């Protein structure tokens, strides 16, 4: 359930941050609870944000809780002006209302991934150490990006070896999935 107040707060936050209501908003959600094993690399999120901004001229929000704010700042800085970090700056209800306004949600396996699925927001879910069958987003507009490796799913909080499940997921792989969903969205809007 999204309240009118949360939706209004989301709209006001986007306006305050200078977002053009006619341009698509893309979200990236680089955090995940339960350790770093479920997290794709911040520098790759930054590179993806730069590519999305360059190709589509989109506005990008970095999502997360208070503990993800520093991570969001790192990505924002590396993304060279492509993103605005709102990690830790909203209530959960406001975050859900902001997700609802996004054209695409790029995320690790996380609670917000499932919120985006429940809101029927197109998403690219980057899956590494978790069980991709058990945690798959329940949304037909989702694409899971994963590379099968012998040690996944390990379900560990931190990778005890070389984090190959995430290391083998390259920016171009995620970008291709974003392109596939954004092409559908652009076609549907015409």
Short mmCIF file of N, CA and C in Angstrom, two decimals:
data_model
loop_
_atom_site.label_atom_id
_atom_site.label_comp_id
_atom_site.label_asym_id
_atom_site.label_seq_id
_atom_site.Cartn_x
_atom_site.Cartn_y
_atom_site.Cartn_z
N UNK A 1 0.84 -1.18 0.00
CA UNK A 1 0.00 0.00 0.00
C UNK A 1 0.88 1.24 0.00
N UNK A 2 0.65 2.10 -0.96
CA UNK A 2 1.37 3.38 -1.02
C UNK A 2 0.42 4.49 -0.63
N UNK A 3 0.81 5.26 0.35
CA UNK A 3 -0.06 6.34 0.81
C UNK A 3 0.05 7.55 -0.11
N UNK A 4 -0.97 8.37 -0.07
CA UNK A 4 -0.97 9.62 -0.83
C UNK A 4 0.18 10.51 -0.35
N UNK A 5 0.43 10.51 0.96
CA UNK A 5 1.51 11.34 1.51
C UNK A 5 2.87 10.88 0.99
N UNK A 6 3.09 9.56 0.93
CA UNK A 6 4.37 9.05 0.42
C UNK A 6 4.53 9.36 -1.06
N UNK A 7 3.45 9.23 -1.81
CA UNK A 7 3.52 9.56 -3.24
C UNK A 7 3.82 11.04 -3.44
N UNK A 8 3.20 11.88 -2.63
CA UNK A 8 3.44 13.33 -2.73
C UNK A 8 4.88 13.65 -2.34
N UNK A 9 5.37 13.03 -1.29
CA UNK A 9 6.76 13.25 -0.86
C UNK A 9 7.74 12.81 -1.95
N UNK A 10 7.43 11.71 -2.64
CA UNK A 10 8.29 11.23 -3.73
C UNK A 10 8.32 12.24 -4.87
N UNK A 11 7.16 12.73 -5.24
CA UNK A 11 7.07 13.72 -6.32
C UNK A 11 7.84 14.99 -5.94
N UNK A 12 7.69 15.41 -4.70
CA UNK A 12 8.39 16.62 -4.23
C UNK A 12 9.90 16.41 -4.21
N UNK A 13 10.34 15.21 -3.79
CA UNK A 13 11.78 14.94 -3.75
C UNK A 13 12.38 14.99 -5.16
N UNK A 14 11.68 14.40 -6.13
CA UNK A 14 12.18 14.43 -7.51
C UNK A 14 12.26 15.86 -8.02
N UNK A 15 11.25 16.67 -7.72
CA UNK A 15 11.27 18.07 -8.15
C UNK A 15 12.41 18.83 -7.45
N UNK A 16 12.58 18.57 -6.17
CA UNK A 16 13.64 19.23 -5.40
C UNK A 16 15.02 18.88 -5.96
N UNK A 17 15.19 17.65 -6.44
CA UNK A 17 16.46 17.20 -6.99
C UNK A 17 16.64 17.64 -8.44
N UNK A 18 15.63 18.33 -9.00
CA UNK A 18 15.75 18.86 -10.35
C UNK A 18 15.40 17.88 -11.46
N UNK A 19 14.68 16.83 -11.13
CA UNK A 19 14.31 15.85 -12.15
C UNK A 19 13.22 16.40 -13.06
N UNK A 20 13.39 16.17 -14.34
CA UNK A 20 12.41 16.56 -15.34
C UNK A 20 11.30 15.51 -15.36
N UNK A 21 10.04 15.89 -15.09
CA UNK A 21 8.97 14.89 -15.05
C UNK A 21 8.70 14.21 -16.39
N UNK A 22 9.25 14.76 -17.47
CA UNK A 22 9.05 14.15 -18.79
C UNK A 22 10.13 13.15 -19.16
N UNK A 23 11.21 13.09 -18.36
CA UNK A 23 12.30 12.17 -18.64
C UNK A 23 12.17 10.93 -17.76
N UNK A 24 12.55 9.77 -18.29
CA UNK A 24 12.48 8.56 -17.47
C UNK A 24 13.46 8.60 -16.30
N UNK A 25 13.04 7.96 -15.22
CA UNK A 25 13.88 7.81 -14.04
C UNK A 25 14.29 6.35 -13.94
N UNK A 26 15.57 6.14 -13.75
CA UNK A 26 16.10 4.79 -13.56
C UNK A 26 16.70 4.74 -12.17
N UNK A 27 16.48 3.63 -11.50
CA UNK A 27 17.01 3.44 -10.16
C UNK A 27 18.10 2.39 -10.18
N UNK A 28 19.11 2.62 -9.35
CA UNK A 28 20.06 1.55 -9.07
C UNK A 28 20.05 1.34 -7.56
N UNK A 29 20.12 0.09 -7.19
CA UNK A 29 20.06 -0.29 -5.78
C UNK A 29 21.27 -1.17 -5.48
N UNK A 30 22.39 -0.55 -5.10
CA UNK A 30 23.64 -1.29 -4.97
C UNK A 30 23.83 -2.04 -3.66
N UNK A 31 22.96 -1.83 -2.70
CA UNK A 31 23.12 -2.48 -1.41
C UNK A 31 22.37 -3.81 -1.34
N UNK A 32 22.60 -4.50 -0.26
CA UNK A 32 21.87 -5.73 0.06
C UNK A 32 22.24 -6.11 1.48
N UNK A 33 21.24 -6.49 2.26
CA UNK A 33 21.55 -6.89 3.62
C UNK A 33 22.15 -8.29 3.62
N UNK A 34 22.81 -8.62 4.70
CA UNK A 34 23.38 -9.96 4.82
C UNK A 34 24.79 -10.07 4.30
N UNK A 35 25.53 -8.97 4.23
CA UNK A 35 26.92 -9.06 3.81
C UNK A 35 27.14 -8.62 2.37
N UNK A 36 28.38 -8.69 1.95
CA UNK A 36 28.77 -8.18 0.63
C UNK A 36 28.67 -9.22 -0.48
N UNK A 37 28.43 -10.48 -0.15
CA UNK A 37 28.42 -11.51 -1.19
C UNK A 37 27.33 -11.28 -2.24
N UNK A 38 26.21 -10.65 -1.86
CA UNK A 38 25.11 -10.40 -2.78
C UNK A 38 25.28 -9.12 -3.58
N UNK A 39 26.35 -8.40 -3.35
CA UNK A 39 26.51 -7.08 -3.97
C UNK A 39 27.41 -7.13 -5.20
N UNK A 40 26.87 -6.58 -6.30
CA UNK A 40 27.68 -6.33 -7.49
C UNK A 40 28.60 -5.18 -7.14
N UNK A 41 29.66 -5.00 -7.86
CA UNK A 41 30.71 -4.06 -7.50
C UNK A 41 30.30 -2.60 -7.75
N UNK A 42 30.58 -1.71 -6.79
CA UNK A 42 30.17 -0.30 -6.92
C UNK A 42 30.72 0.38 -8.16
N UNK A 43 31.97 0.08 -8.52
CA UNK A 43 32.53 0.73 -9.71
C UNK A 43 31.81 0.28 -10.98
N UNK A 44 31.24 -0.91 -10.96
CA UNK A 44 30.47 -1.37 -12.12
C UNK A 44 29.10 -0.71 -12.16
N UNK A 45 28.50 -0.50 -11.00
CA UNK A 45 27.25 0.27 -10.98
C UNK A 45 27.50 1.68 -11.52
N UNK A 46 28.61 2.28 -11.16
CA UNK A 46 28.94 3.63 -11.63
C UNK A 46 29.13 3.64 -13.15
N UNK A 47 29.84 2.65 -13.66
CA UNK A 47 30.04 2.56 -15.11
C UNK A 47 28.72 2.35 -15.83
N UNK A 48 27.84 1.52 -15.26
CA UNK A 48 26.52 1.30 -15.84
C UNK A 48 25.72 2.60 -15.86
N UNK A 49 25.77 3.34 -14.77
CA UNK A 49 25.04 4.61 -14.70
C UNK A 49 25.52 5.58 -15.78
N UNK A 50 26.83 5.66 -15.97
CA UNK A 50 27.37 6.53 -17.02
C UNK A 50 26.85 6.10 -18.39
N UNK A 51 26.86 4.80 -18.66
CA UNK A 51 26.39 4.29 -19.97
C UNK A 51 24.90 4.58 -20.17
N UNK A 52 24.09 4.34 -19.14
CA UNK A 52 22.65 4.58 -19.25
C UNK A 52 22.37 6.07 -19.48
N UNK A 53 23.09 6.92 -18.77
CA UNK A 53 22.90 8.34 -18.93
C UNK A 53 23.31 8.81 -20.31
N UNK A 54 24.44 8.31 -20.79
CA UNK A 54 24.94 8.70 -22.11
C UNK A 54 24.00 8.24 -23.21
N UNK A 55 23.54 7.00 -23.14
CA UNK A 55 22.70 6.44 -24.21
C UNK A 55 21.28 6.96 -24.18
N UNK A 56 20.69 7.08 -22.99
CA UNK A 56 19.27 7.40 -22.89
C UNK A 56 18.97 8.78 -22.32
N UNK A 57 19.97 9.47 -21.78
CA UNK A 57 19.73 10.78 -21.18
C UNK A 57 18.80 10.71 -19.99
N UNK A 58 18.87 9.61 -19.25
CA UNK A 58 17.97 9.38 -18.14
C UNK A 58 18.48 10.02 -16.86
N UNK A 59 17.58 10.11 -15.91
CA UNK A 59 17.89 10.58 -14.57
C UNK A 59 18.00 9.33 -13.70
N UNK A 60 19.03 9.24 -12.89
CA UNK A 60 19.29 8.02 -12.13
C UNK A 60 19.32 8.32 -10.64
N UNK A 61 18.55 7.53 -9.89
CA UNK A 61 18.52 7.61 -8.44
C UNK A 61 19.24 6.41 -7.86
N UNK A 62 20.04 6.65 -6.83
CA UNK A 62 20.68 5.56 -6.09
C UNK A 62 19.86 5.33 -4.83
N UNK A 63 19.35 4.12 -4.70
CA UNK A 63 18.52 3.75 -3.55
C UNK A 63 19.34 3.03 -2.50
N UNK A 64 18.77 2.93 -1.31
CA UNK A 64 19.35 2.17 -0.22
C UNK A 64 18.94 2.75 1.12
N UNK A 65 19.31 2.05 2.16
CA UNK A 65 19.04 2.50 3.51
C UNK A 65 20.15 3.38 4.03
N UNK A 66 20.05 3.81 5.28
CA UNK A 66 21.09 4.66 5.87
C UNK A 66 22.49 4.05 5.79
N UNK A 67 22.60 2.75 5.95
CA UNK A 67 23.93 2.12 5.91
C UNK A 67 24.51 2.07 4.49
N UNK A 68 23.68 2.37 3.49
CA UNK A 68 24.14 2.37 2.09
C UNK A 68 24.51 3.76 1.59
N UNK A 69 24.36 4.78 2.44
CA UNK A 69 24.59 6.16 1.97
C UNK A 69 26.02 6.35 1.47
N UNK A 70 27.00 5.88 2.22
CA UNK A 70 28.39 6.03 1.81
C UNK A 70 28.66 5.30 0.50
N UNK A 71 28.10 4.12 0.34
CA UNK A 71 28.21 3.37 -0.91
C UNK A 71 27.61 4.18 -2.05
N UNK A 72 26.44 4.77 -1.81
CA UNK A 72 25.80 5.61 -2.82
C UNK A 72 26.63 6.81 -3.20
N UNK A 73 27.29 7.43 -2.21
CA UNK A 73 28.16 8.57 -2.49
C UNK A 73 29.35 8.16 -3.36
N UNK A 74 29.91 7.01 -3.07
CA UNK A 74 31.04 6.51 -3.87
C UNK A 74 30.61 6.31 -5.33
N UNK A 75 29.46 5.68 -5.51
CA UNK A 75 28.96 5.44 -6.88
C UNK A 75 28.64 6.76 -7.57
N UNK A 76 27.99 7.66 -6.86
CA UNK A 76 27.66 8.98 -7.43
C UNK A 76 28.92 9.69 -7.90
N UNK A 77 29.96 9.68 -7.09
CA UNK A 77 31.21 10.34 -7.46
C UNK A 77 31.86 9.68 -8.68
N UNK A 78 31.87 8.37 -8.71
CA UNK A 78 32.47 7.63 -9.83
C UNK A 78 31.62 7.73 -11.10
N UNK A 79 30.32 7.99 -10.94
CA UNK A 79 29.42 8.08 -12.10
C UNK A 79 29.48 9.43 -12.79
N UNK A 80 30.26 10.34 -12.26
CA UNK A 80 30.55 11.62 -12.91
C UNK A 80 29.30 12.42 -13.27
N UNK A 81 28.44 12.64 -12.29
CA UNK A 81 27.26 13.47 -12.50
C UNK A 81 26.06 12.76 -13.08
N UNK A 82 26.11 11.45 -13.20
CA UNK A 82 25.00 10.70 -13.78
C UNK A 82 23.91 10.34 -12.78
N UNK A 83 24.20 10.46 -11.47
CA UNK A 83 23.29 9.96 -10.44
C UNK A 83 23.05 10.97 -9.34
N UNK A 84 21.95 10.73 -8.64
CA UNK A 84 21.67 11.43 -7.40
C UNK A 84 21.47 10.36 -6.34
N UNK A 85 22.17 10.50 -5.23
CA UNK A 85 22.13 9.53 -4.15
C UNK A 85 21.04 9.89 -3.15
N UNK A 86 20.04 9.02 -3.01
CA UNK A 86 19.01 9.24 -2.00
C UNK A 86 19.04 8.14 -0.94
N UNK A 87 20.09 7.33 -0.94
CA UNK A 87 20.20 6.24 0.05
C UNK A 87 20.16 6.82 1.46
N UNK A 88 19.24 6.32 2.25
CA UNK A 88 19.11 6.77 3.63
C UNK A 88 18.36 8.08 3.81
N UNK A 89 17.82 8.64 2.74
CA UNK A 89 17.16 9.95 2.83
C UNK A 89 15.64 9.87 2.75
N UNK A 90 15.09 8.66 2.71
CA UNK A 90 13.64 8.50 2.60
C UNK A 90 13.16 7.49 3.63
N UNK A 91 11.88 7.54 3.89
CA UNK A 91 11.26 6.47 4.66
C UNK A 91 11.06 5.28 3.71
N UNK A 92 10.73 4.15 4.24
CA UNK A 92 10.48 2.99 3.39
C UNK A 92 9.30 3.24 2.46
N UNK A 93 8.24 3.85 2.98
CA UNK A 93 7.08 4.17 2.15
C UNK A 93 7.43 5.14 1.03
N UNK A 94 8.26 6.13 1.32
CA UNK A 94 8.69 7.07 0.29
C UNK A 94 9.56 6.38 -0.75
N UNK A 95 10.42 5.46 -0.30
CA UNK A 95 11.25 4.70 -1.25
C UNK A 95 10.36 3.90 -2.19
N UNK A 96 9.32 3.26 -1.65
CA UNK A 96 8.40 2.49 -2.50
C UNK A 96 7.71 3.41 -3.51
N UNK A 97 7.30 4.60 -3.05
CA UNK A 97 6.64 5.55 -3.95
C UNK A 97 7.60 6.05 -5.03
N UNK A 98 8.86 6.21 -4.69
CA UNK A 98 9.85 6.59 -5.70
C UNK A 98 10.09 5.46 -6.69
N UNK A 99 10.17 4.23 -6.19
CA UNK A 99 10.34 3.08 -7.09
C UNK A 99 9.20 3.02 -8.08
N UNK A 100 7.99 3.29 -7.62
CA UNK A 100 6.81 3.26 -8.49
C UNK A 100 6.96 4.24 -9.67
N UNK A 101 7.71 5.31 -9.48
CA UNK A 101 7.87 6.32 -10.53
C UNK A 101 9.03 6.01 -11.49
N UNK A 102 9.73 4.91 -11.24
CA UNK A 102 10.88 4.56 -12.07
C UNK A 102 10.47 3.75 -13.29
N UNK A 103 11.17 3.96 -14.38
CA UNK A 103 10.97 3.16 -15.59
C UNK A 103 11.73 1.85 -15.52
N UNK A 104 12.82 1.84 -14.74
CA UNK A 104 13.66 0.66 -14.63
C UNK A 104 14.35 0.67 -13.27
N UNK A 105 14.45 -0.51 -12.66
CA UNK A 105 15.09 -0.68 -11.36
C UNK A 105 16.19 -1.71 -11.52
N UNK A 106 17.45 -1.30 -11.34
CA UNK A 106 18.60 -2.20 -11.46
C UNK A 106 19.07 -2.48 -10.04
N UNK A 107 19.15 -3.76 -9.68
CA UNK A 107 19.31 -4.09 -8.27
C UNK A 107 20.05 -5.39 -8.02
N UNK A 108 20.61 -5.50 -6.85
CA UNK A 108 21.07 -6.77 -6.33
C UNK A 108 19.84 -7.48 -5.75
N UNK A 109 20.03 -8.73 -5.31
CA UNK A 109 18.99 -9.44 -4.59
C UNK A 109 18.77 -8.73 -3.26
N UNK A 110 17.59 -8.14 -3.09
CA UNK A 110 17.33 -7.33 -1.90
C UNK A 110 15.83 -7.20 -1.69
N UNK A 111 15.48 -6.64 -0.56
CA UNK A 111 14.08 -6.36 -0.29
C UNK A 111 13.47 -5.39 -1.28
N UNK A 112 14.24 -4.36 -1.67
CA UNK A 112 13.72 -3.40 -2.65
C UNK A 112 13.52 -4.04 -4.02
N UNK A 113 14.29 -5.09 -4.34
CA UNK A 113 14.06 -5.84 -5.58
C UNK A 113 12.64 -6.40 -5.58
N UNK A 114 12.24 -6.96 -4.44
CA UNK A 114 10.89 -7.53 -4.34
C UNK A 114 9.82 -6.44 -4.32
N UNK A 115 10.14 -5.29 -3.74
CA UNK A 115 9.19 -4.17 -3.77
C UNK A 115 8.97 -3.71 -5.21
N UNK A 116 10.04 -3.60 -5.99
CA UNK A 116 9.90 -3.20 -7.40
C UNK A 116 9.07 -4.24 -8.16
N UNK A 117 9.28 -5.51 -7.85
CA UNK A 117 8.49 -6.56 -8.51
C UNK A 117 7.02 -6.42 -8.15
N UNK A 118 6.73 -6.18 -6.88
CA UNK A 118 5.34 -6.02 -6.44
C UNK A 118 4.68 -4.80 -7.09
N UNK A 119 5.48 -3.78 -7.37
CA UNK A 119 4.97 -2.57 -8.01
C UNK A 119 4.95 -2.69 -9.54
N UNK A 120 5.35 -3.84 -10.05
CA UNK A 120 5.38 -4.13 -11.48
C UNK A 120 6.29 -3.17 -12.26
N UNK A 121 7.40 -2.79 -11.62
CA UNK A 121 8.39 -1.94 -12.27
C UNK A 121 9.39 -2.85 -12.98
N UNK A 122 9.69 -2.55 -14.22
CA UNK A 122 10.67 -3.34 -14.96
C UNK A 122 11.99 -3.30 -14.20
N UNK A 123 12.67 -4.45 -14.17
CA UNK A 123 13.91 -4.48 -13.42
C UNK A 123 14.91 -5.47 -13.97
N UNK A 124 16.16 -5.14 -13.68
CA UNK A 124 17.28 -6.04 -13.95
C UNK A 124 17.83 -6.40 -12.59
N UNK A 125 17.78 -7.69 -12.27
CA UNK A 125 18.25 -8.18 -10.98
C UNK A 125 19.57 -8.90 -11.18
N UNK A 126 20.59 -8.43 -10.49
CA UNK A 126 21.93 -9.01 -10.59
C UNK A 126 22.07 -10.02 -9.44
N UNK A 127 22.19 -11.28 -9.80
CA UNK A 127 22.15 -12.36 -8.82
C UNK A 127 23.49 -13.09 -8.81
N UNK A 128 24.05 -13.25 -7.63
CA UNK A 128 25.34 -13.93 -7.48
C UNK A 128 25.26 -15.10 -6.54
N UNK A 129 25.41 -14.82 -5.25
CA UNK A 129 25.56 -15.87 -4.25
C UNK A 129 24.24 -16.48 -3.79
N UNK A 130 23.13 -15.88 -4.14
CA UNK A 130 21.84 -16.37 -3.65
C UNK A 130 21.22 -17.36 -4.61
N UNK A 131 20.23 -18.07 -4.13
CA UNK A 131 19.51 -19.06 -4.93
C UNK A 131 18.57 -18.33 -5.88
N UNK A 132 18.91 -18.33 -7.15
CA UNK A 132 18.14 -17.53 -8.11
C UNK A 132 16.73 -18.06 -8.30
N UNK A 133 16.48 -19.31 -7.99
CA UNK A 133 15.11 -19.85 -8.11
C UNK A 133 14.28 -19.37 -6.93
N UNK A 134 14.80 -19.49 -5.74
CA UNK A 134 14.06 -19.13 -4.53
C UNK A 134 13.85 -17.62 -4.40
N UNK A 135 14.79 -16.81 -4.88
CA UNK A 135 14.71 -15.37 -4.67
C UNK A 135 14.35 -14.59 -5.93
N UNK A 136 13.98 -15.27 -6.99
CA UNK A 136 13.66 -14.57 -8.24
C UNK A 136 12.54 -13.56 -8.03
N UNK A 137 12.67 -12.38 -8.63
CA UNK A 137 11.59 -11.40 -8.51
C UNK A 137 10.33 -11.89 -9.23
N UNK A 138 9.20 -11.78 -8.57
CA UNK A 138 7.93 -12.24 -9.13
C UNK A 138 7.33 -11.15 -10.01
N UNK A 139 7.93 -10.98 -11.16
CA UNK A 139 7.51 -9.91 -12.07
C UNK A 139 7.90 -10.34 -13.49
N UNK A 140 6.93 -10.40 -14.40
CA UNK A 140 7.28 -10.78 -15.78
C UNK A 140 8.17 -9.77 -16.49
N UNK A 141 8.28 -8.57 -15.93
CA UNK A 141 9.13 -7.53 -16.51
C UNK A 141 10.50 -7.50 -15.85
N UNK A 142 10.96 -8.65 -15.40
CA UNK A 142 12.27 -8.74 -14.75
C UNK A 142 13.20 -9.60 -15.59
N UNK A 143 14.45 -9.20 -15.60
CA UNK A 143 15.50 -10.00 -16.21
C UNK A 143 16.54 -10.23 -15.12
N UNK A 144 16.88 -11.50 -14.89
CA UNK A 144 17.94 -11.81 -13.95
C UNK A 144 19.24 -11.95 -14.73
N UNK A 145 20.27 -11.29 -14.25
CA UNK A 145 21.59 -11.41 -14.83
C UNK A 145 22.43 -12.21 -13.85
N UNK A 146 22.91 -13.36 -14.30
CA UNK A 146 23.74 -14.20 -13.45
C UNK A 146 24.64 -15.04 -14.34
N UNK A 147 25.74 -15.46 -13.79
CA UNK A 147 26.65 -16.37 -14.46
C UNK A 147 26.78 -17.59 -13.57
N UNK A 148 26.34 -18.75 -14.05
CA UNK A 148 26.45 -19.95 -13.22
C UNK A 148 27.91 -20.27 -12.91
N UNK A 149 28.19 -20.47 -11.64
CA UNK A 149 29.52 -20.89 -11.19
C UNK A 149 29.33 -22.05 -10.21
N UNK A 150 30.36 -22.85 -10.06
CA UNK A 150 30.25 -24.07 -9.26
C UNK A 150 29.96 -23.82 -7.78
N UNK A 151 30.27 -22.65 -7.26
CA UNK A 151 30.09 -22.39 -5.84
C UNK A 151 28.81 -21.61 -5.52
N UNK A 152 27.99 -21.36 -6.51
CA UNK A 152 26.76 -20.59 -6.28
C UNK A 152 25.55 -21.48 -6.52
N UNK A 153 24.54 -21.41 -5.70
CA UNK A 153 24.39 -20.48 -4.59
C UNK A 153 25.11 -20.96 -3.34
N UNK A 154 25.89 -20.08 -2.75
CA UNK A 154 26.60 -20.42 -1.52
C UNK A 154 25.85 -19.91 -0.29
N UNK A 155 25.03 -18.86 -0.49
CA UNK A 155 24.23 -18.25 0.57
C UNK A 155 25.08 -17.69 1.71
N UNK A 156 26.31 -17.37 1.44
CA UNK A 156 27.21 -16.82 2.47
C UNK A 156 27.10 -15.29 2.50
N UNK A 157 27.43 -14.72 3.65
CA UNK A 157 27.43 -13.26 3.79
C UNK A 157 28.59 -12.61 3.06
N UNK A 158 29.75 -13.23 3.14
CA UNK A 158 30.92 -12.73 2.43
C UNK A 158 31.54 -13.88 1.65
N UNK A 159 32.12 -13.56 0.54
CA UNK A 159 32.70 -14.59 -0.31
C UNK A 159 34.03 -15.07 0.29
N UNK A 160 34.15 -16.39 0.47
CA UNK A 160 35.40 -16.90 1.04
C UNK A 160 36.50 -17.10 0.00
N UNK A 161 36.18 -16.90 -1.28
CA UNK A 161 37.18 -17.12 -2.34
C UNK A 161 37.37 -15.88 -3.18
N UNK A 162 36.92 -15.91 -4.42
CA UNK A 162 37.23 -14.83 -5.37
C UNK A 162 36.00 -14.07 -5.89
N UNK A 163 34.83 -14.29 -5.31
CA UNK A 163 33.59 -13.60 -5.69
C UNK A 163 33.29 -13.74 -7.19
N UNK A 164 33.61 -14.92 -7.71
CA UNK A 164 33.47 -15.15 -9.15
C UNK A 164 32.03 -15.02 -9.65
N UNK A 165 31.06 -15.26 -8.78
CA UNK A 165 29.66 -15.14 -9.21
C UNK A 165 29.34 -13.71 -9.63
N UNK A 166 29.98 -12.73 -9.01
CA UNK A 166 29.78 -11.33 -9.38
C UNK A 166 30.89 -10.84 -10.31
N UNK A 167 32.08 -11.34 -10.12
CA UNK A 167 33.22 -10.92 -10.95
C UNK A 167 32.93 -11.17 -12.44
N UNK A 168 32.23 -12.23 -12.74
CA UNK A 168 31.97 -12.61 -14.14
C UNK A 168 30.77 -11.88 -14.74
N UNK A 169 30.11 -11.07 -13.97
CA UNK A 169 29.00 -10.25 -14.49
C UNK A 169 29.59 -8.89 -14.86
N UNK A 170 29.70 -8.65 -16.15
CA UNK A 170 30.32 -7.42 -16.65
C UNK A 170 29.27 -6.36 -16.95
N UNK A 171 29.71 -5.14 -17.00
CA UNK A 171 28.82 -4.00 -17.23
C UNK A 171 28.04 -4.18 -18.53
N UNK A 172 28.69 -4.65 -19.59
CA UNK A 172 27.99 -4.81 -20.87
C UNK A 172 26.86 -5.84 -20.79
N UNK A 173 27.02 -6.87 -19.97
CA UNK A 173 25.96 -7.86 -19.79
C UNK A 173 24.73 -7.21 -19.16
N UNK A 174 24.96 -6.42 -18.13
CA UNK A 174 23.84 -5.76 -17.45
C UNK A 174 23.23 -4.70 -18.37
N UNK A 175 24.07 -4.00 -19.10
CA UNK A 175 23.59 -2.98 -20.03
C UNK A 175 22.69 -3.60 -21.10
N UNK A 176 23.06 -4.77 -21.61
CA UNK A 176 22.22 -5.44 -22.62
C UNK A 176 20.83 -5.74 -22.07
N UNK A 177 20.76 -6.17 -20.82
CA UNK A 177 19.46 -6.42 -20.20
C UNK A 177 18.68 -5.13 -20.01
N UNK A 178 19.37 -4.08 -19.60
CA UNK A 178 18.71 -2.76 -19.48
C UNK A 178 18.19 -2.31 -20.84
N UNK A 179 19.00 -2.47 -21.88
CA UNK A 179 18.57 -2.10 -23.23
C UNK A 179 17.31 -2.85 -23.64
N UNK A 180 17.27 -4.15 -23.36
CA UNK A 180 16.11 -4.95 -23.74
C UNK A 180 14.83 -4.43 -23.08
N UNK A 181 14.91 -4.09 -21.81
CA UNK A 181 13.73 -3.58 -21.12
C UNK A 181 13.41 -2.15 -21.51
N UNK A 182 14.43 -1.31 -21.64
CA UNK A 182 14.18 0.08 -22.03
C UNK A 182 13.65 0.17 -23.46
N UNK A 183 14.09 -0.69 -24.35
CA UNK A 183 13.56 -0.71 -25.72
C UNK A 183 12.06 -1.03 -25.70
N UNK A 184 11.62 -1.94 -24.83
CA UNK A 184 10.20 -2.26 -24.70
C UNK A 184 9.43 -1.07 -24.17
N UNK A 185 10.01 -0.38 -23.19
CA UNK A 185 9.34 0.77 -22.58
C UNK A 185 9.22 1.90 -23.59
N UNK A 186 10.29 2.17 -24.33
CA UNK A 186 10.25 3.25 -25.32
C UNK A 186 9.24 2.91 -26.42
N UNK A 187 9.22 1.65 -26.86
CA UNK A 187 8.27 1.22 -27.90
C UNK A 187 6.83 1.35 -27.40
N UNK A 188 6.59 1.00 -26.14
CA UNK A 188 5.23 1.09 -25.59
C UNK A 188 4.75 2.53 -25.46
N UNK A 189 5.69 3.48 -25.27
CA UNK A 189 5.32 4.88 -25.11
C UNK A 189 5.01 5.56 -26.44
N UNK A 190 5.45 4.95 -27.55
CA UNK A 190 5.24 5.58 -28.86
C UNK A 190 3.84 5.33 -29.36
#
